[in-house]
Coordinates of C-alpha atoms in Angstrom, one line a residue:
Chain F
X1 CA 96.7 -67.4 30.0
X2 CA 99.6 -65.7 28.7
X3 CA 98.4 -62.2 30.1
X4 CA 99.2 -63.3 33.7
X5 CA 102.6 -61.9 34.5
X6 CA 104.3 -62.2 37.6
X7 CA 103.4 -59.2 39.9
X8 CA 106.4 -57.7 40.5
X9 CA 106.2 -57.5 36.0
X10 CA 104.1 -54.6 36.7
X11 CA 101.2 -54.4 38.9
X12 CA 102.6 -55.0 42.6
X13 CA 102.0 -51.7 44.7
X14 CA 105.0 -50.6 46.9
X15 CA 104.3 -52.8 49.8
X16 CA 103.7 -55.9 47.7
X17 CA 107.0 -55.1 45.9
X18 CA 109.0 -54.7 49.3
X19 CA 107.6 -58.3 50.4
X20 CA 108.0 -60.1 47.5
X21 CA 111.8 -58.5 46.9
X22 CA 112.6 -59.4 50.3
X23 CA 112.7 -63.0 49.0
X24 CA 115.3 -62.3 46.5
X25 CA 118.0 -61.9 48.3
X26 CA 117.5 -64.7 50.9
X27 CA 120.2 -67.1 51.0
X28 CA 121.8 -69.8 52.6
X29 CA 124.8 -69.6 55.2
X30 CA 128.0 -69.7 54.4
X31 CA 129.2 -73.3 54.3
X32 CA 125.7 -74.6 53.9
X33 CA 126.8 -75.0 49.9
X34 CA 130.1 -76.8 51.2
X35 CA 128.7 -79.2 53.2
X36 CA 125.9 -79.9 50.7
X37 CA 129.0 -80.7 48.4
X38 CA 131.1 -82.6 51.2
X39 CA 127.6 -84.4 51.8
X40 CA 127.6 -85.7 47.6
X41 CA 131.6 -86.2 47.8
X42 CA 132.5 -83.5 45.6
X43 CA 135.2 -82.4 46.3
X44 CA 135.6 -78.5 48.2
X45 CA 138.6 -78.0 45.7
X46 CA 136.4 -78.3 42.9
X47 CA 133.5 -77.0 44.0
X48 CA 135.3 -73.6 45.1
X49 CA 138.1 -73.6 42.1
X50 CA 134.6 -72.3 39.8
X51 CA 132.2 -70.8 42.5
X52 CA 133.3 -67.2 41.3
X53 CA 132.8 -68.1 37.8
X54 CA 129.2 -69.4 38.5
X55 CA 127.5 -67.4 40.5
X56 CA 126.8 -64.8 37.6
X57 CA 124.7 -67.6 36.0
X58 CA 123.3 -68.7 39.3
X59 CA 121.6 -65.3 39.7
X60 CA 121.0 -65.5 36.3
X61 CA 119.1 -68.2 37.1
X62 CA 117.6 -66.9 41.0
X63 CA 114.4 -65.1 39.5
X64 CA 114.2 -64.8 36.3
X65 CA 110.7 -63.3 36.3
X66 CA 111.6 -61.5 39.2
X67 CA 115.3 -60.1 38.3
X68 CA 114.5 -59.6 35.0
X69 CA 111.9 -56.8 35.6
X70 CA 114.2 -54.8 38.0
X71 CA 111.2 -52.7 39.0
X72 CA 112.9 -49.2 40.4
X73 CA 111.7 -49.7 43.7
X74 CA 115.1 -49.6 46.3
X75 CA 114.8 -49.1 49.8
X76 CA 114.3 -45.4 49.3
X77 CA 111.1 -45.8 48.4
X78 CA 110.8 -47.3 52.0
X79 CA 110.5 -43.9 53.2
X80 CA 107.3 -43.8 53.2
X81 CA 106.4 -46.8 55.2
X82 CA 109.5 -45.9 57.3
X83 CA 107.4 -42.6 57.8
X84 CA 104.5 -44.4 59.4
X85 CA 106.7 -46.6 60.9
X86 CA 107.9 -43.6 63.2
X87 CA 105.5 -42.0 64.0
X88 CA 104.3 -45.3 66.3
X89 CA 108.1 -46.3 66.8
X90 CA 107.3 -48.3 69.8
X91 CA 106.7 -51.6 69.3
X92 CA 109.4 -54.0 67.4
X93 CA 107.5 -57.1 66.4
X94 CA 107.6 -60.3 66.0
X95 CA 111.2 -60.6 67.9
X96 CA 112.7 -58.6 65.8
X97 CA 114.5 -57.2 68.4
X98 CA 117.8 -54.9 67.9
X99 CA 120.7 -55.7 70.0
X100 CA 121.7 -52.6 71.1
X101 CA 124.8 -52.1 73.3
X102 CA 124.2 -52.2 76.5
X103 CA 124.2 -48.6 78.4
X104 CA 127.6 -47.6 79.3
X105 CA 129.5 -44.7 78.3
X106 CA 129.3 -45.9 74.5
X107 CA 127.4 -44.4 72.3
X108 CA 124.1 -46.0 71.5
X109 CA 123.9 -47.4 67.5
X110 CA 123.1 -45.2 65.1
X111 CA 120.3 -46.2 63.5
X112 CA 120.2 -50.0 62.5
X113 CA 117.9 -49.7 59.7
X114 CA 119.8 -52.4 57.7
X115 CA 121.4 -54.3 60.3
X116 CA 119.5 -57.8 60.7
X117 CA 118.7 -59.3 63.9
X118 CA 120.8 -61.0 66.2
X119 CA 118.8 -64.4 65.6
X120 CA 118.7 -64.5 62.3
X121 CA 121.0 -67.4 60.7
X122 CA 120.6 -66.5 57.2
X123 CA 123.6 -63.9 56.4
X124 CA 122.4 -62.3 53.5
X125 CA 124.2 -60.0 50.9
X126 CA 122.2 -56.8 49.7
X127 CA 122.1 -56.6 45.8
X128 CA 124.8 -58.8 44.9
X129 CA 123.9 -62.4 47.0
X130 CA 126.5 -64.5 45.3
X131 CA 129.3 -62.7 45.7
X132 CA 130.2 -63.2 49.0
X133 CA 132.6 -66.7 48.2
X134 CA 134.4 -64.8 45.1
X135 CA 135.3 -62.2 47.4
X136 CA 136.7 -64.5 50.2
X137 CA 138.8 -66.2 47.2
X138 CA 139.8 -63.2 46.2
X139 CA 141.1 -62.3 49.3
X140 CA 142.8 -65.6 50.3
X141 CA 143.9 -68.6 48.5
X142 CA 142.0 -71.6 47.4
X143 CA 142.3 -73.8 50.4
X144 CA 141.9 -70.6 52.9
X145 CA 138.9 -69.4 51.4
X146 CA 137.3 -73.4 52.5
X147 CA 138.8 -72.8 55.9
X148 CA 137.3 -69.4 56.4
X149 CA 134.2 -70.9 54.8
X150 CA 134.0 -73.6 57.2
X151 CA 135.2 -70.7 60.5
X152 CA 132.7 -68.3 59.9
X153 CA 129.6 -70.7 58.3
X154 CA 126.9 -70.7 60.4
X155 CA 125.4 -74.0 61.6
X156 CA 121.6 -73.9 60.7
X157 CA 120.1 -74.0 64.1
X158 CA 120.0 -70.3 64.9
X159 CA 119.7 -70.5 68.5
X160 CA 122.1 -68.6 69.9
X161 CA 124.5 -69.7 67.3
X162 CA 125.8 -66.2 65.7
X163 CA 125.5 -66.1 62.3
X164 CA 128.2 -64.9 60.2
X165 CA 127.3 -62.6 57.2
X166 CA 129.2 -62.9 53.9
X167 CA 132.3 -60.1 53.7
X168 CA 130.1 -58.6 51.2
X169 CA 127.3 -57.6 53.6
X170 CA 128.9 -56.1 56.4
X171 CA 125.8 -54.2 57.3
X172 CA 123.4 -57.0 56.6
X173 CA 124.4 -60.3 58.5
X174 CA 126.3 -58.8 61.9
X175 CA 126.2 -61.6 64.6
X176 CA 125.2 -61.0 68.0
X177 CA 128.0 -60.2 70.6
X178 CA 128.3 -62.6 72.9
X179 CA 126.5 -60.7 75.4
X180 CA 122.8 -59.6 73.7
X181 CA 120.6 -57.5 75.0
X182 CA 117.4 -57.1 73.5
X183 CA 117.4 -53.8 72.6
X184 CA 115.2 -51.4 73.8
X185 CA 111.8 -50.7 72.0
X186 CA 112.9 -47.5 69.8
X187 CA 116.2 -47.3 68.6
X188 CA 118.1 -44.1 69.0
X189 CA 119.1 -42.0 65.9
X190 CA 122.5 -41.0 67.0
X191 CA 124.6 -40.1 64.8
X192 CA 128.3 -40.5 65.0
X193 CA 129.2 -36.8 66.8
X194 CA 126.9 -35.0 68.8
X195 CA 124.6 -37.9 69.6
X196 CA 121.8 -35.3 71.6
X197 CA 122.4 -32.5 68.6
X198 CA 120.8 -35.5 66.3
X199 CA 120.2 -33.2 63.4
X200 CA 116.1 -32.5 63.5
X201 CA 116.0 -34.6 66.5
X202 CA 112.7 -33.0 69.0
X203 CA 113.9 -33.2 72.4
X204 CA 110.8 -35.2 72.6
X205 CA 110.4 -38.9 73.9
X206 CA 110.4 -40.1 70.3
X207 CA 113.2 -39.8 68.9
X208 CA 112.6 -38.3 65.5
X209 CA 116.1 -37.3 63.9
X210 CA 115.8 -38.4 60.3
X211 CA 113.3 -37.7 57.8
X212 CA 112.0 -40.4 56.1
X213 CA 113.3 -39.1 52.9
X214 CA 117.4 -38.2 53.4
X215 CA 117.1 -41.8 55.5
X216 CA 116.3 -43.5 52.2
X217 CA 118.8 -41.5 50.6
X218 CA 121.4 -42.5 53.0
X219 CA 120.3 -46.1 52.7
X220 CA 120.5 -46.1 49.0
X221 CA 123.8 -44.2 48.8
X222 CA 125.3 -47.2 51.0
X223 CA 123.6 -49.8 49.1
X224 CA 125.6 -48.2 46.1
X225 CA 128.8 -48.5 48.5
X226 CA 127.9 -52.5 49.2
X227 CA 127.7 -52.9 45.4
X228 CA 130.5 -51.8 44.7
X229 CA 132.2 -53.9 47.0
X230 CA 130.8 -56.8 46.4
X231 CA 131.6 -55.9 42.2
X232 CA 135.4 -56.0 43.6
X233 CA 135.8 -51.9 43.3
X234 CA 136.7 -51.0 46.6
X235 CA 138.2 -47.9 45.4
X236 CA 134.9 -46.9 43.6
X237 CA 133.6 -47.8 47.2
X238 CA 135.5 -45.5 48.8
X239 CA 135.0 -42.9 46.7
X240 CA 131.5 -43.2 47.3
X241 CA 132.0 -43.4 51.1
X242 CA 134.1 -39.7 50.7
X243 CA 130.8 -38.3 49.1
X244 CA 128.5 -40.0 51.2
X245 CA 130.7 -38.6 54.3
X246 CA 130.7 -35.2 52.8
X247 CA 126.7 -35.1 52.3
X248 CA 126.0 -36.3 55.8
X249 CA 128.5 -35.3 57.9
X250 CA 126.3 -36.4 60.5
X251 CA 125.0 -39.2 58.8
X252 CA 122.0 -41.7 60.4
X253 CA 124.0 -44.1 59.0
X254 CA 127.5 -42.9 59.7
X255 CA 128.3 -46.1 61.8
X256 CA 127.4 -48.5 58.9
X257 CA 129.7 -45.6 56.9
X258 CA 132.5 -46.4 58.7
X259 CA 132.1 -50.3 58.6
X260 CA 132.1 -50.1 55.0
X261 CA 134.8 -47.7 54.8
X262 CA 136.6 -50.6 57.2
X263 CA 136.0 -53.3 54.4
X264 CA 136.6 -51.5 51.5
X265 CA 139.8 -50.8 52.9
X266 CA 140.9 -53.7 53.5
X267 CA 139.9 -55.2 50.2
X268 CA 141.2 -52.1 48.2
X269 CA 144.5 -53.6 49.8
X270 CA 144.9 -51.1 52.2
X271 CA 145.1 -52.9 55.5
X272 CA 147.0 -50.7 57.8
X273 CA 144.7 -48.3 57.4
X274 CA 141.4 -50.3 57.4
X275 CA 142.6 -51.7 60.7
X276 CA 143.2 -48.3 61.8
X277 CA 139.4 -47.3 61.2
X278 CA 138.1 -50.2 62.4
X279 CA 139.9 -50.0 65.6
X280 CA 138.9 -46.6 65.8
X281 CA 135.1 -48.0 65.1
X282 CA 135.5 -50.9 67.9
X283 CA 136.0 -47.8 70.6
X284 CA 133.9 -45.9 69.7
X285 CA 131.5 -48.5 70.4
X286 CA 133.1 -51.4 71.4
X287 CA 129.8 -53.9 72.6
X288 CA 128.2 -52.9 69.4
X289 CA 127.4 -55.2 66.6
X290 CA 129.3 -52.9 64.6
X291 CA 132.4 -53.6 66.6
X292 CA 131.9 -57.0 66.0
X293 CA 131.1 -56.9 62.6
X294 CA 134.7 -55.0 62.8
X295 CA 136.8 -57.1 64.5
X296 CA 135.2 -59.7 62.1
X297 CA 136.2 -58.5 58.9
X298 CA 139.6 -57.8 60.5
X299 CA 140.3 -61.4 61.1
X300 CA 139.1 -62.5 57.9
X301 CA 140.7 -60.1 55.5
X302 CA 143.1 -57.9 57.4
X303 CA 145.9 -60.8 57.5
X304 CA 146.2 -61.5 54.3
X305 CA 145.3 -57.8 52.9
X306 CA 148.5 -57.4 54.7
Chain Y
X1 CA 116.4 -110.4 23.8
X2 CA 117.9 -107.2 25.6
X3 CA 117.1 -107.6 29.6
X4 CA 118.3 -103.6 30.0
X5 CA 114.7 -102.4 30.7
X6 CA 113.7 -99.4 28.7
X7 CA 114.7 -95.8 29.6
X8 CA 112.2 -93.3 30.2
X9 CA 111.9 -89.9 29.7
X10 CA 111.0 -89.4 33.6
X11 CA 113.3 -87.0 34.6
X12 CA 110.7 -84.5 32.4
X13 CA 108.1 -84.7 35.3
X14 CA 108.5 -84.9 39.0
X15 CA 109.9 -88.3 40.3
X16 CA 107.6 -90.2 42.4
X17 CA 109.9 -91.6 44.4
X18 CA 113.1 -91.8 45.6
X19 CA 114.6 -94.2 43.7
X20 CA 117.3 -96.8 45.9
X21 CA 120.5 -95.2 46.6
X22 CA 123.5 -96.9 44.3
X23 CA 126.9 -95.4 43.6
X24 CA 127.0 -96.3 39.7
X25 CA 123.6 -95.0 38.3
X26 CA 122.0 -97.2 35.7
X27 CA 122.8 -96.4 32.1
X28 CA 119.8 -94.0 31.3
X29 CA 118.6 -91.6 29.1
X30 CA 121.4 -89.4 29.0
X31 CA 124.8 -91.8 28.2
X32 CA 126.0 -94.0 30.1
X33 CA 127.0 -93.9 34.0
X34 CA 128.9 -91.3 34.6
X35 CA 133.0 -91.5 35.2
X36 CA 133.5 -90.4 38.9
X37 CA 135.5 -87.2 37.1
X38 CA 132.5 -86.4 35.5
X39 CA 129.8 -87.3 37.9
X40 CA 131.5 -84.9 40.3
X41 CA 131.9 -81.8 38.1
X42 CA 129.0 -82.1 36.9
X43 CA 127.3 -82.4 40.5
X44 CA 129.8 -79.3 41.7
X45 CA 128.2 -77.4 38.7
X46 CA 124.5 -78.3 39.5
X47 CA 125.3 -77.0 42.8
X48 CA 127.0 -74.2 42.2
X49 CA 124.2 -73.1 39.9
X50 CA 120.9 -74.2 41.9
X51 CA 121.6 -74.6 45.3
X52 CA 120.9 -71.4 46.3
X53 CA 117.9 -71.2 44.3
X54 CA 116.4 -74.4 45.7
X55 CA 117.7 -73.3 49.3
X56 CA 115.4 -71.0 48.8
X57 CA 112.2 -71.9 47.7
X58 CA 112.7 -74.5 50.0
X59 CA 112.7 -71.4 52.8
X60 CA 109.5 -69.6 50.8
X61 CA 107.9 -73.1 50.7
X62 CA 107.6 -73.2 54.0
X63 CA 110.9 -75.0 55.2
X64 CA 111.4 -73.6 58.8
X65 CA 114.8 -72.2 59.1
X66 CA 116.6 -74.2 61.0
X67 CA 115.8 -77.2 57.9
X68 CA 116.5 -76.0 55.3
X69 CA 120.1 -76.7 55.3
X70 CA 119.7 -80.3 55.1
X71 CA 116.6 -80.0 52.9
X72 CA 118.1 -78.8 50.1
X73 CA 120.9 -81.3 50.6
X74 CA 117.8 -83.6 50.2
X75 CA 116.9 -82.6 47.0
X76 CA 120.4 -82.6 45.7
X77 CA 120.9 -86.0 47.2
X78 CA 118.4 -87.3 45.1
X79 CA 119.6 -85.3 41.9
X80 CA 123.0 -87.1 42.2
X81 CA 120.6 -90.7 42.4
X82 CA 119.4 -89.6 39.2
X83 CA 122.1 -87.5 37.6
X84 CA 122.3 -89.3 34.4
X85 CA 118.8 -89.2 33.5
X86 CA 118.7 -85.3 34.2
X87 CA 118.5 -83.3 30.8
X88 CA 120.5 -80.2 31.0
X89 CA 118.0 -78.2 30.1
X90 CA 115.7 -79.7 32.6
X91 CA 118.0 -79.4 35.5
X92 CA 115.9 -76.5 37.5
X93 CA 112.4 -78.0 37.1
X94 CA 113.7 -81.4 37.7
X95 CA 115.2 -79.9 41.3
X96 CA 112.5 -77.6 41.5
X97 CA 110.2 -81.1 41.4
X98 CA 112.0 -82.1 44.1
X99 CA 112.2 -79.8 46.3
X100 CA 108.1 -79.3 46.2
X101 CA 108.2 -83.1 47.2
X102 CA 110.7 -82.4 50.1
X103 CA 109.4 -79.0 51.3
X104 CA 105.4 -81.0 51.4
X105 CA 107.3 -83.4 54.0
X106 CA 108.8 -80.8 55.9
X107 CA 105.7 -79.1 56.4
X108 CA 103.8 -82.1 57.1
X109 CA 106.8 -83.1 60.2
X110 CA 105.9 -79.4 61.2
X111 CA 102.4 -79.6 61.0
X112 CA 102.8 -83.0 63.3
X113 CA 105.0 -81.1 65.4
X114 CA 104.6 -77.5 65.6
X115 CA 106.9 -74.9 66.5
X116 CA 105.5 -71.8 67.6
X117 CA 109.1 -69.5 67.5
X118 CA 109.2 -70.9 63.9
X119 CA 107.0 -69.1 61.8
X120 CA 105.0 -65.5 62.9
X121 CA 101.3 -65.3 62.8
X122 CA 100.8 -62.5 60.6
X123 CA 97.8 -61.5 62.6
X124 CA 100.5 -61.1 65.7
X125 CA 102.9 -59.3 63.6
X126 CA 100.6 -57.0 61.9
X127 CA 99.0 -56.0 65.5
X128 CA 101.7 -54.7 66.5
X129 CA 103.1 -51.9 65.0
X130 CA 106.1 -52.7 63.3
X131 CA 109.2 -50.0 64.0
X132 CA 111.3 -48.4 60.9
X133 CA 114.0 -50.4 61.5
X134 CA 111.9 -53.1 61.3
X135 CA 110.7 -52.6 58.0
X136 CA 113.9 -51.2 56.2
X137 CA 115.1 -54.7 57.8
X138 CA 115.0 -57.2 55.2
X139 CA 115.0 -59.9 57.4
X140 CA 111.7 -58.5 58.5
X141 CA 109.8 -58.3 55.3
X142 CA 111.1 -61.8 54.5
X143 CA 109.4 -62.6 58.1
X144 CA 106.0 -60.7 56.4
X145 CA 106.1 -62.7 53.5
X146 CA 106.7 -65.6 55.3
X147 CA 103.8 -64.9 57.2
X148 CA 101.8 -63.7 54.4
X149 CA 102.5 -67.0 52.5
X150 CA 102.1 -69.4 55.8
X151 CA 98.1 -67.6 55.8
X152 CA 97.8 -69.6 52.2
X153 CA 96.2 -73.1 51.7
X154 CA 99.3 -75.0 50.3
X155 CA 98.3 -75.7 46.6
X156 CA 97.7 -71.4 46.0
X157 CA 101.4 -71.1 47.9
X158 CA 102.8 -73.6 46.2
X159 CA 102.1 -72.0 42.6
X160 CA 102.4 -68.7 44.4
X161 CA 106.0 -68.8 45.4
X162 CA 107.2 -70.9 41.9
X163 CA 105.4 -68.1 40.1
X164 CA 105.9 -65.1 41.7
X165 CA 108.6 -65.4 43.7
X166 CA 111.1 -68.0 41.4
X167 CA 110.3 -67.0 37.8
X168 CA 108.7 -70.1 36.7
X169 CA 106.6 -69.3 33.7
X170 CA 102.7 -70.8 34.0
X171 CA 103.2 -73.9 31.7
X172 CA 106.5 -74.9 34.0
X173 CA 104.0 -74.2 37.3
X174 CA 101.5 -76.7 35.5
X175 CA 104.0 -79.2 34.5
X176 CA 105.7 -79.0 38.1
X177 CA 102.6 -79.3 40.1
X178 CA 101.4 -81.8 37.2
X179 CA 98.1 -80.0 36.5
X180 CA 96.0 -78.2 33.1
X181 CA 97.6 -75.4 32.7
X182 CA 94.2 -73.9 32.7
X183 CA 93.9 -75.4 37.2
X184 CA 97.5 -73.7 36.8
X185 CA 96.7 -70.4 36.0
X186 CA 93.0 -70.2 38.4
X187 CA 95.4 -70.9 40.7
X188 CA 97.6 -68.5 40.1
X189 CA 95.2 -66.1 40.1
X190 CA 93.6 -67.4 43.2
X191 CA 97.0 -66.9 44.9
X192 CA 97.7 -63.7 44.1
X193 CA 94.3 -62.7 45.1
X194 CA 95.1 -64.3 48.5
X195 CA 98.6 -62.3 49.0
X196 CA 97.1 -59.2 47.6
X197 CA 94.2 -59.0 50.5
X198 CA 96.8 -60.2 53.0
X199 CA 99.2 -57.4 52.2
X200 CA 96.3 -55.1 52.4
X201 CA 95.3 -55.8 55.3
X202 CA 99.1 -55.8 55.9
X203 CA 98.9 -51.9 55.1
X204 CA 95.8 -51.2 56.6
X205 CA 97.2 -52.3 59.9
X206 CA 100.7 -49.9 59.2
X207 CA 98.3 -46.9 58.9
X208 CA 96.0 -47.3 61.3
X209 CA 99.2 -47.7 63.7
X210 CA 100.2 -44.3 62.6
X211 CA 97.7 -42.7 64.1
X212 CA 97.6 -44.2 67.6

């Protein structure tokens, strides 16, 4: 009886391991835990005053079986199901649709690969879930970090109710502008300068401009950068940013870059400066999610940052 | 000669019911009712440690979306009921326990009242060919999974996602679902068996997009 070990122990394939991981890092909303707590008449004071001290031990506690084995699978090994993803491209299923901004003289996204959907009400914060309320507290006092809590929560109806993602996963949780489009069936890979120059891009109908492989390197070297800010080392962050700007200069990802840069930023204390990139972020594509995402971490950190 | 029924040691299995809803739980196993001081850390601290993790397997359990706020309040509604007869070292498989009960009603109100947007027929999903983004999305995969456990019979998903997906060890599975350990484990087995030819298929369906 003892032999059977969880799959993700050992014996799940890639796809298997990408499904079942997908679960790990599914969380609730932001305020869902305070009004579970306002619900039992504990009191938001107390439960915040040792929410950063716990949430080590509640990962601890998350998966066991499935955190403990840390199989080496990250989203770079995605590349190959990212591979015969693209070469169909067409179809987004299941309503998974991409809210793209809308066709004006902004630049289309880059591409979203880790940006959630517009409908989705579950924020959710890549490799570090329970981090997001520390780093609110440590951005604001006790009492402001409840009221952002309680601002930005997300109700848990998702229609049409925006959800807001954790400060920690900027990339992950960006709600849908007001105005959402679905986005178009393929998603353009337009990098930040020279959107038609798209690296390898084919002046072909599919738009082709990554390879599978520096994609999941770009996805992983950002994942690295969302560590790190959730950990509380926005410098580190940043540092990582400068290589990861330096490496692709033309990055896939160069939007979600610069939104990071934005927060790390700001949390590293610098906010005159992450305001000045995220303003410069919000024109260069102001209807994006990444503009909102923007302007979001702006009015939850920049004022006190300042 | 003492009219103070007996304690038991139920909080070691899953509760039957809900027991009636009192502000001063009955002396019990563990000490006597709880000072409000203490009754209120000690709730802060259960949810600060669990409620994430009963959120969700509430979600992987099969509580649609837009429920599983106020199921997992559920749960923790009845923990505080029963607070004082909670070991410490019982605390997860106690809410665990609960939440099996909580999320078997939610999917029973869904079953009597379906919503189609809720969950994605994998058959649907898998037909159409799903788009990079798609699948670096996380959201998306969760969506597979979701689909992929929705396809099982709710005994082999049950054990599934306590197994698989929340670390319980086989003996805790057996205990939750209050089975042999031996029903346990064929279970087990049967499960994964069940997820492993839906993510084949899963696969199968991926490649054969490739090529149109």
């Amino acid at each position: 009886m003892s032999d059977l070990k969880p799959l993700l122990a050992g014996e799940a394939d890639e796809l298997e391991t990408l499904l079942l991981r997908a679960a790990e890092d599914d969380e609730p909303a932001r305020g869902a835990l305070e009004r579970a707590a306002a619900t039992l008449g504990v009191s938001a004071t107390l439960l915040a005053a040792t929410v950063a001290s716990a949430t080590p031990a509640a990962q601890a506690a998350v998966a066991p079986g499935a955190g403990a084995v840390a199989k080496p699978l990250t989203w770079v090994s995605l590349g190959k199901w990212l591979a015969l993803g693209m070469g169909v491209g067409s179809v987004v299923a299941g309503g998974a649709h991409f809210a793209l901004a809308p066709a004006t003289d902004e630049q289309p996204l880059a591409f979203t690969a880790p940006l959630r959907t517009a409908e989705s009400a579950t924020p959710v914060a890549p490799l570090k879930p329970a981090v997001a309320p520390s780093a609110a507290e440590a951005a604001a006092p006790k009492d402001d970090a409840h009221a952002v809590n309680e601002e930005e929560s997300a109700p848990s109806k998702p229609a049409g109710t925006p959800a807001a993602a954790p400060p920690s996963a900027p990339a992950m949780g960006a709600p849908a502008p007001s105005a959402v489009l679905p986005g178009p069936s393929s998603a353009s890979f337009a990098p930040l300068e020279q959107p038609q120059a798209a690296s390898t891009a084919a002046p072909g109908a599919e738009p082709r401009a990554v390879s599978a492989s520096t994609l999941g390197e770009e996805t992983h070297a950002l994942d690295s950068v969302r560590a790190a800010i959730a950990a509380g080392h926005a410098n580190q962050a940043l540092e990582e940013l400068h290589q990861y700007a330096k490496k692709w200069p033309r990055g896939a990802l160069a939007m979600e870059a610069a939104l990071l840069k934005v927060e790390a930023l700001l949390r590293s204390g610098n906010g005159a400066e992450g305001q000045r990139e995220a303003e410069a972020l919000i024109a260069r594509a102001p209807r994006s999610l990444y503009a909102t995402r923007a302007r979001e971490l702006l009015r939850a950190i920049a004022p006190r940052a300042e | 000669m003492s009219k103070v029924p007996a304690p038991t040691q139920s909080s070691l299995t899953v509760p039957a019911e809900m027991i009636p809803p009192s502000k001063d739980p009955p002396a019990a196993v563990f000490g006597c009712a709880l000072p409000p001081r203490e009754r209120d850390a000690r709730l802060a601290e259960l949810l600060r440690v669990h409620f994430r993790l009963v959120w969700r397997a509430l979600r992987r359990l099969g509580v649609p979306e837009h429920a599983v706020d106020d199921a997992a309040q559920e749960v923790f509604i009845v923990a505080a009921k029963k607070l004082t007869t909670i070991a410490p070292a019982y605390e997860r498989r106690f809410l665990y326990g609960v939440a099996l009960r909580v999320a078997a009603n939610a999917r029973r109100a869904r079953a009597a009242r379906p919503e189609k947007s809720e969950t994605v027929e994998l058959e649907e999903t898998a037909s159409a060919a799903p788009s990079p983004e798609a699948l670096l999305d996380r959201k998306r995969a969760r969506e597979l999974l979701d689909a992929t456990l929705e396809a099982m019979p709710d005994d082999l998903r049950t054990a599934f996602v306590l197994f698989e997906l929340e670390g319980c060890s086989a003996p805790e599975v057996a205990a939750l679902l209050g089975i042999p350990i031996g029903t346990a484990t064929s279970r087990l087995r049967r499960a994964r068996e069940a997820f492993r030819a839906a993510v084949s298929k899963l696969h199968r369906k991926l490649e054969n997009g490739e090529e149109r």
